[in-house]
C-alpha atoms as a PDB file:
ATOM      1  CA  MET A   1     218.566  68.412 201.360  1.00  0.00           C
ATOM      2  CA  LYS A   2     221.866  69.047 199.634  1.00  0.00           C
ATOM      3  CA  LEU A   3     222.186  65.143 198.942  1.00  0.00           C
ATOM      4  CA  LEU A   4     218.688  65.176 197.213  1.00  0.00           C
ATOM      5  CA  HIS A   5     219.689  67.932 194.524  1.00  0.00           C
ATOM      6  CA  SER A   6     222.964  66.266 194.313  1.00  0.00           C
ATOM      7  CA  VAL A   7     221.045  62.689 193.325  1.00  0.00           C
ATOM      8  CA  LEU A   8     218.513  64.888 191.086  1.00  0.00           C
ATOM      9  CA  LEU A   9     221.270  66.418 189.200  1.00  0.00           C
ATOM     10  CA  VAL A  10     223.208  63.493 188.341  1.00  0.00           C
ATOM     11  CA  LEU A  11     219.986  61.792 187.490  1.00  0.00           C
ATOM     12  CA  CYS A  12     219.087  64.623 184.918  1.00  0.00           C
ATOM     13  CA  LEU A  13     222.782  64.402 183.692  1.00  0.00           C
ATOM     14  CA  ALA A  14     222.554  60.902 183.249  1.00  0.00           C
ATOM     15  CA  LEU A  15     218.982  60.900 181.239  1.00  0.00           C
ATOM     16  CA  ALA A  16     220.205  63.976 179.552  1.00  0.00           C
ATOM     17  CA  GLY A  17     222.236  61.519 176.795  1.00  0.00           C
ATOM     18  CA  GLN A  18     218.913  59.342 175.559  1.00  0.00           C
ATOM     19  CA  VAL A  19     216.813  62.349 175.441  1.00  0.00           C
ATOM     20  CA  ARG A  20     215.880  62.550 171.494  1.00  0.00           C
ATOM     21  CA  ALA A  21     214.051  65.432 169.946  1.00  0.00           C
ATOM     22  CA  GLU A  22     211.680  64.424 166.966  1.00  0.00           C
ATOM     23  CA  GLY A  23     210.688  61.398 168.564  1.00  0.00           C
ATOM     24  CA  ASN A  24     214.061  59.105 168.302  1.00  0.00           C
ATOM     25  CA  CYS A  25     214.568  60.507 164.591  1.00  0.00           C
ATOM     26  CA  PRO A  26     217.895  61.327 163.076  1.00  0.00           C
ATOM     27  CA  ASP A  27     218.436  65.106 162.180  1.00  0.00           C
ATOM     28  CA  GLY A  28     216.324  66.319 159.213  1.00  0.00           C
ATOM     29  CA  TYR A  29     213.634  63.765 159.968  1.00  0.00           C
ATOM     30  CA  TYR A  30     210.397  64.048 161.830  1.00  0.00           C
ATOM     31  CA  PRO A  31     208.261  61.743 163.753  1.00  0.00           C
ATOM     32  CA  ILE A  32     205.203  59.927 161.779  1.00  0.00           C
ATOM     33  CA  GLY A  33     202.610  57.278 162.402  1.00  0.00           C
ATOM     34  CA  GLY A  34     200.555  56.949 165.626  1.00  0.00           C
ATOM     35  CA  GLY A  35     198.150  54.408 167.310  1.00  0.00           C
ATOM     36  CA  GLY A  36     201.160  51.813 167.466  1.00  0.00           C
ATOM     37  CA  VAL A  37     203.202  52.479 164.323  1.00  0.00           C
ATOM     38  CA  GLU A  38     205.779  54.800 163.770  1.00  0.00           C
ATOM     39  CA  GLY A  39     208.573  56.283 161.412  1.00  0.00           C
ATOM     40  CA  CYS A  40     210.472  58.858 160.166  1.00  0.00           C
ATOM     41  CA  ALA A  41     209.900  61.507 157.633  1.00  0.00           C
ATOM     42  CA  PRO A  42     212.453  63.534 156.245  1.00  0.00           C
ATOM     43  CA  MET A  43     211.586  66.750 156.649  1.00  0.00           C
ATOM     44  CA  PRO A  44     210.793  69.720 153.756  1.00  0.00           C
ATOM     45  CA  GLY A  45     214.084  71.355 153.071  1.00  0.00           C
ATOM     46  CA  GLY A  46     215.728  69.115 156.292  1.00  0.00           C
ATOM     47  CA  GLY A  47     219.362  70.633 155.278  1.00  0.00           C
ATOM     48  CA  GLU A  48     219.696  68.154 152.233  1.00  0.00           C
ATOM     49  CA  ASP A  49     220.360  69.752 148.833  1.00  0.00           C
ATOM     50  CA  GLU A  50     217.952  68.547 147.051  1.00  0.00           C
ATOM     51  CA  PRO A  51     217.577  70.032 143.385  1.00  0.00           C
ATOM     52  CA  PRO A  52     214.378  71.747 142.104  1.00  0.00           C
ATOM     53  CA  PRO A  53     211.610  69.103 141.150  1.00  0.00           C
ATOM     54  CA  ASP A  54     211.511  68.813 137.570  1.00  0.00           C
ATOM     55  CA  PRO A  55     208.995  71.023 135.781  1.00  0.00           C
ATOM     56  CA  GLY A  56     207.982  68.875 133.077  1.00  0.00           C
ATOM     57  CA  PRO A  57     208.022  69.013 129.711  1.00  0.00           C
ATOM     58  CA  GLN A  58     207.837  72.388 127.729  1.00  0.00           C
ATOM     59  CA  TRP A  59     206.219  72.994 124.553  1.00  0.00           C
ATOM     60  CA  GLU A  60     206.199  75.754 121.757  1.00  0.00           C
ATOM     61  CA  ASN A  61     202.273  76.438 120.235  1.00  0.00           C
ATOM     62  CA  ARG A  62     202.160  75.897 116.481  1.00  0.00           C
ATOM     63  CA  TRP A  63     199.852  77.688 114.034  1.00  0.00           C
ATOM     64  CA  GLY A  64     198.432  76.902 110.359  1.00  0.00           C
ATOM     65  CA  VAL A  65     196.368  79.013 108.308  1.00  0.00           C
ATOM     66  CA  VAL A  66     194.224  78.868 104.940  1.00  0.00           C
ATOM     67  CA  VAL A  67     193.284  82.426 103.265  1.00  0.00           C
ATOM     68  CA  PHE A  68     191.497  82.498 100.017  1.00  0.00           C
ATOM     69  CA  ASP A  69     190.797  85.451  97.568  1.00  0.00           C
ATOM     70  CA  ALA A  70     187.074  84.795  96.954  1.00  0.00           C
ATOM     71  CA  SER A  71     187.110  87.208  93.492  1.00  0.00           C
ATOM     72  CA  LYS A  72     190.691  84.905  91.796  1.00  0.00           C
ATOM     73  CA  GLU A  73     189.166  81.560  93.798  1.00  0.00           C
ATOM     74  CA  VAL A  74     192.737  81.025  95.013  1.00  0.00           C
ATOM     75  CA  PHE A  75     193.860  79.685  98.082  1.00  0.00           C
ATOM     76  CA  GLY A  76     197.224  80.046 100.045  1.00  0.00           C
ATOM     77  CA  MET A  77     197.733  77.696 103.148  1.00  0.00           C
ATOM     78  CA  SER A  78     200.795  77.418 105.698  1.00  0.00           C
ATOM     79  CA  ASP A  79     201.256  75.000 108.920  1.00  0.00           C
ATOM     80  CA  GLY A  80     203.765  74.928 111.558  1.00  0.00           C
ATOM     81  CA  MET A  81     204.295  78.095 112.312  1.00  0.00           C
ATOM     82  CA  ARG A  82     205.355  79.489 115.843  1.00  0.00           C
ATOM     83  CA  THR A  83     202.692  82.361 115.797  1.00  0.00           C
ATOM     84  CA  LYS A  84     199.314  83.116 114.049  1.00  0.00           C
ATOM     85  CA  ARG A  85     200.639  86.112 112.377  1.00  0.00           C
ATOM     86  CA  LYS A  86     203.932  84.113 111.018  1.00  0.00           C
ATOM     87  CA  ALA A  87     201.013  81.483 109.967  1.00  0.00           C
ATOM     88  CA  GLN A  88     198.681  83.948 107.949  1.00  0.00           C
ATOM     89  CA  LYS A  89     201.950  86.097 106.512  1.00  0.00           C
ATOM     90  CA  ALA A  90     202.632  82.275 105.207  1.00  0.00           C
ATOM     91  CA  ALA A  91     199.566  81.717 103.954  1.00  0.00           C
ATOM     92  CA  SER A  92     199.017  85.136 102.325  1.00  0.00           C
ATOM     93  CA  ALA A  93     202.336  85.045 100.337  1.00  0.00           C
ATOM     94  CA  GLN A  94     201.380  81.762  98.620  1.00  0.00           C
ATOM     95  CA  CYS A  95     198.127  83.119  98.176  1.00  0.00           C
ATOM     96  CA  LYS A  96     199.511  85.882  96.034  1.00  0.00           C
ATOM     97  CA  GLN A  97     201.803  84.009  94.639  1.00  0.00           C
ATOM     98  CA  ARG A  98     199.163  81.646  92.862  1.00  0.00           C
ATOM     99  CA  GLY A  99     197.495  85.230  91.508  1.00  0.00           C
ATOM    100  CA  GLY A 100     195.639  86.148  94.386  1.00  0.00           C
ATOM    101  CA  ARG A 101     195.250  89.872  95.819  1.00  0.00           C
ATOM    102  CA  SER A 102     192.873  89.927  98.872  1.00  0.00           C
ATOM    103  CA  CYS A 103     193.613  86.783 100.546  1.00  0.00           C
ATOM    104  CA  LYS A 104     191.467  86.768 103.214  1.00  0.00           C
ATOM    105  CA  ILE A 105     191.606  83.743 106.382  1.00  0.00           C
ATOM    106  CA  ILE A 106     189.388  81.275 106.131  1.00  0.00           C
ATOM    107  CA  GLY A 107     190.567  79.128 108.674  1.00  0.00           C
ATOM    108  CA  TRP A 108     193.052  78.181 110.783  1.00  0.00           C
ATOM    109  CA  ALA A 109     194.753  75.336 113.333  1.00  0.00           C
ATOM    110  CA  TYR A 110     196.254  75.634 116.534  1.00  0.00           C
ATOM    111  CA  ASN A 111     198.624  73.174 117.644  1.00  0.00           C
ATOM    112  CA  GLN A 112     196.283  70.526 115.847  1.00  0.00           C
ATOM    113  CA  CYS A 113     195.658  69.450 112.311  1.00  0.00           C
ATOM    114  CA  MET A 114     193.536  71.138 109.569  1.00  0.00           C
ATOM    115  CA  ALA A 115     191.676  69.926 106.130  1.00  0.00           C
ATOM    116  CA  LEU A 116     190.189  72.389 103.219  1.00  0.00           C
ATOM    117  CA  ALA A 117     187.512  70.538 101.497  1.00  0.00           C
ATOM    118  CA  ILE A 118     185.853  71.843  98.119  1.00  0.00           C
ATOM    119  CA  GLY A 119     183.057  71.779  96.530  1.00  0.00           C
ATOM    120  CA  ASP A 120     181.354  73.122  93.440  1.00  0.00           C
ATOM    121  CA  THR A 121     179.980  76.239  95.448  1.00  0.00           C
ATOM    122  CA  TRP A 122     181.389  76.040  98.847  1.00  0.00           C
ATOM    123  CA  ALA A 123     184.605  75.423 100.514  1.00  0.00           C
ATOM    124  CA  HIS A 124     185.541  74.944 104.345  1.00  0.00           C
ATOM    125  CA  VAL A 125     188.123  74.288 106.802  1.00  0.00           C
ATOM    126  CA  SER A 126     187.803  72.201 109.976  1.00  0.00           C
ATOM    127  CA  GLY A 127     190.131  71.066 112.181  1.00  0.00           C
ATOM    128  CA  GLY A 128     190.697  67.643 114.868  1.00  0.00           C
ATOM    129  CA  GLU A 129     193.102  66.427 116.532  1.00  0.00           C
ATOM    130  CA  THR A 130     194.496  63.903 113.213  1.00  0.00           C
ATOM    131  CA  PRO A 131     194.369  64.276 109.889  1.00  0.00           C
ATOM    132  CA  ASP A 132     191.937  62.063 109.811  1.00  0.00           C
ATOM    133  CA  VAL A 133     189.154  63.803 111.954  1.00  0.00           C
ATOM    134  CA  ALA A 134     189.637  67.000 110.072  1.00  0.00           C
ATOM    135  CA  GLN A 135     189.319  65.723 106.862  1.00  0.00           C
ATOM    136  CA  GLN A 136     186.293  64.151 107.846  1.00  0.00           C
ATOM    137  CA  ARG A 137     184.559  66.908 109.474  1.00  0.00           C
ATOM    138  CA  ALA A 138     185.810  69.339 106.625  1.00  0.00           C
ATOM    139  CA  ILE A 139     183.689  66.929 103.875  1.00  0.00           C
ATOM    140  CA  SER A 140     180.832  66.862 106.266  1.00  0.00           C
ATOM    141  CA  HIS A 141     180.358  70.536 106.336  1.00  0.00           C
ATOM    142  CA  CYS A 142     181.188  71.379 102.656  1.00  0.00           C
ATOM    143  CA  ARG A 143     177.988  68.382 102.127  1.00  0.00           C
ATOM    144  CA  SER A 144     176.259  70.199 104.200  1.00  0.00           C
ATOM    145  CA  LYS A 145     176.099  73.184 101.649  1.00  0.00           C
ATOM    146  CA  SER A 146     177.738  71.803  98.165  1.00  0.00           C
ATOM    147  CA  PRO A 147     177.547  68.513  96.189  1.00  0.00           C
ATOM    148  CA  ASN A 148     181.208  67.169  94.616  1.00  0.00           C
ATOM    149  CA  CYS A 149     183.495  68.047  98.059  1.00  0.00           C
ATOM    150  CA  GLY A 150     187.013  66.995  97.960  1.00  0.00           C
ATOM    151  CA  VAL A 151     189.605  67.291 100.672  1.00  0.00           C
ATOM    152  CA  GLU A 152     192.238  70.074  99.034  1.00  0.00           C
ATOM    153  CA  TYR A 153     194.304  70.383 101.440  1.00  0.00           C
ATOM    154  CA  SER A 154     195.298  68.803 104.724  1.00  0.00           C
ATOM    155  CA  SER A 155     198.368  69.699 107.465  1.00  0.00           C
ATOM    156  CA  CYS A 156     198.938  69.290 111.278  1.00  0.00           C
ATOM    157  CA  SER A 157     200.683  71.864 112.879  1.00  0.00           C
ATOM    158  CA  TYR A 158     201.475  70.262 116.208  1.00  0.00           C
ATOM    159  CA  PRO A 159     203.263  71.769 119.552  1.00  0.00           C
ATOM    160  CA  VAL A 160     207.042  71.103 119.453  1.00  0.00           C
ATOM    161  CA  ARG A 161     208.867  69.795 122.795  1.00  0.00           C
ATOM    162  CA  VAL A 162     211.416  72.133 123.268  1.00  0.00           C
ATOM    163  CA  ARG A 163     212.462  70.747 126.661  1.00  0.00           C
END
């Protein structure tokens, strides 16, 4: 009986060197596959110091505003501002420089283009992905209310890539 125990012990020790955890994969990897196809894939956080994934580009929003004083028939415009409030202040300041007193927002752009079309009796501000789209929309809306519409102002306030 002692001989049998000794033989089993020797066999176990001899086979211990052949035993590998994770199905013959190196440290930090685990087995994948099945049905006769096998391989190894890295374990998430498997001991390798990998940098965190790139979060991708980061963008800052931009605003543009058109204000109008109806009693004085004066406009003020701004574009490329970081906030709507700053855009409104800049447009209002321009309106007041031109003689306006009660300058109210009539249109704004957020990360896009805008255009102001003015006709005989109506004005309209429209936005769009490009200057052409914004201008076409502004003219179309203006013409639905007034004759002799033309684009008086157009600008884009596209977001700015900061990283």
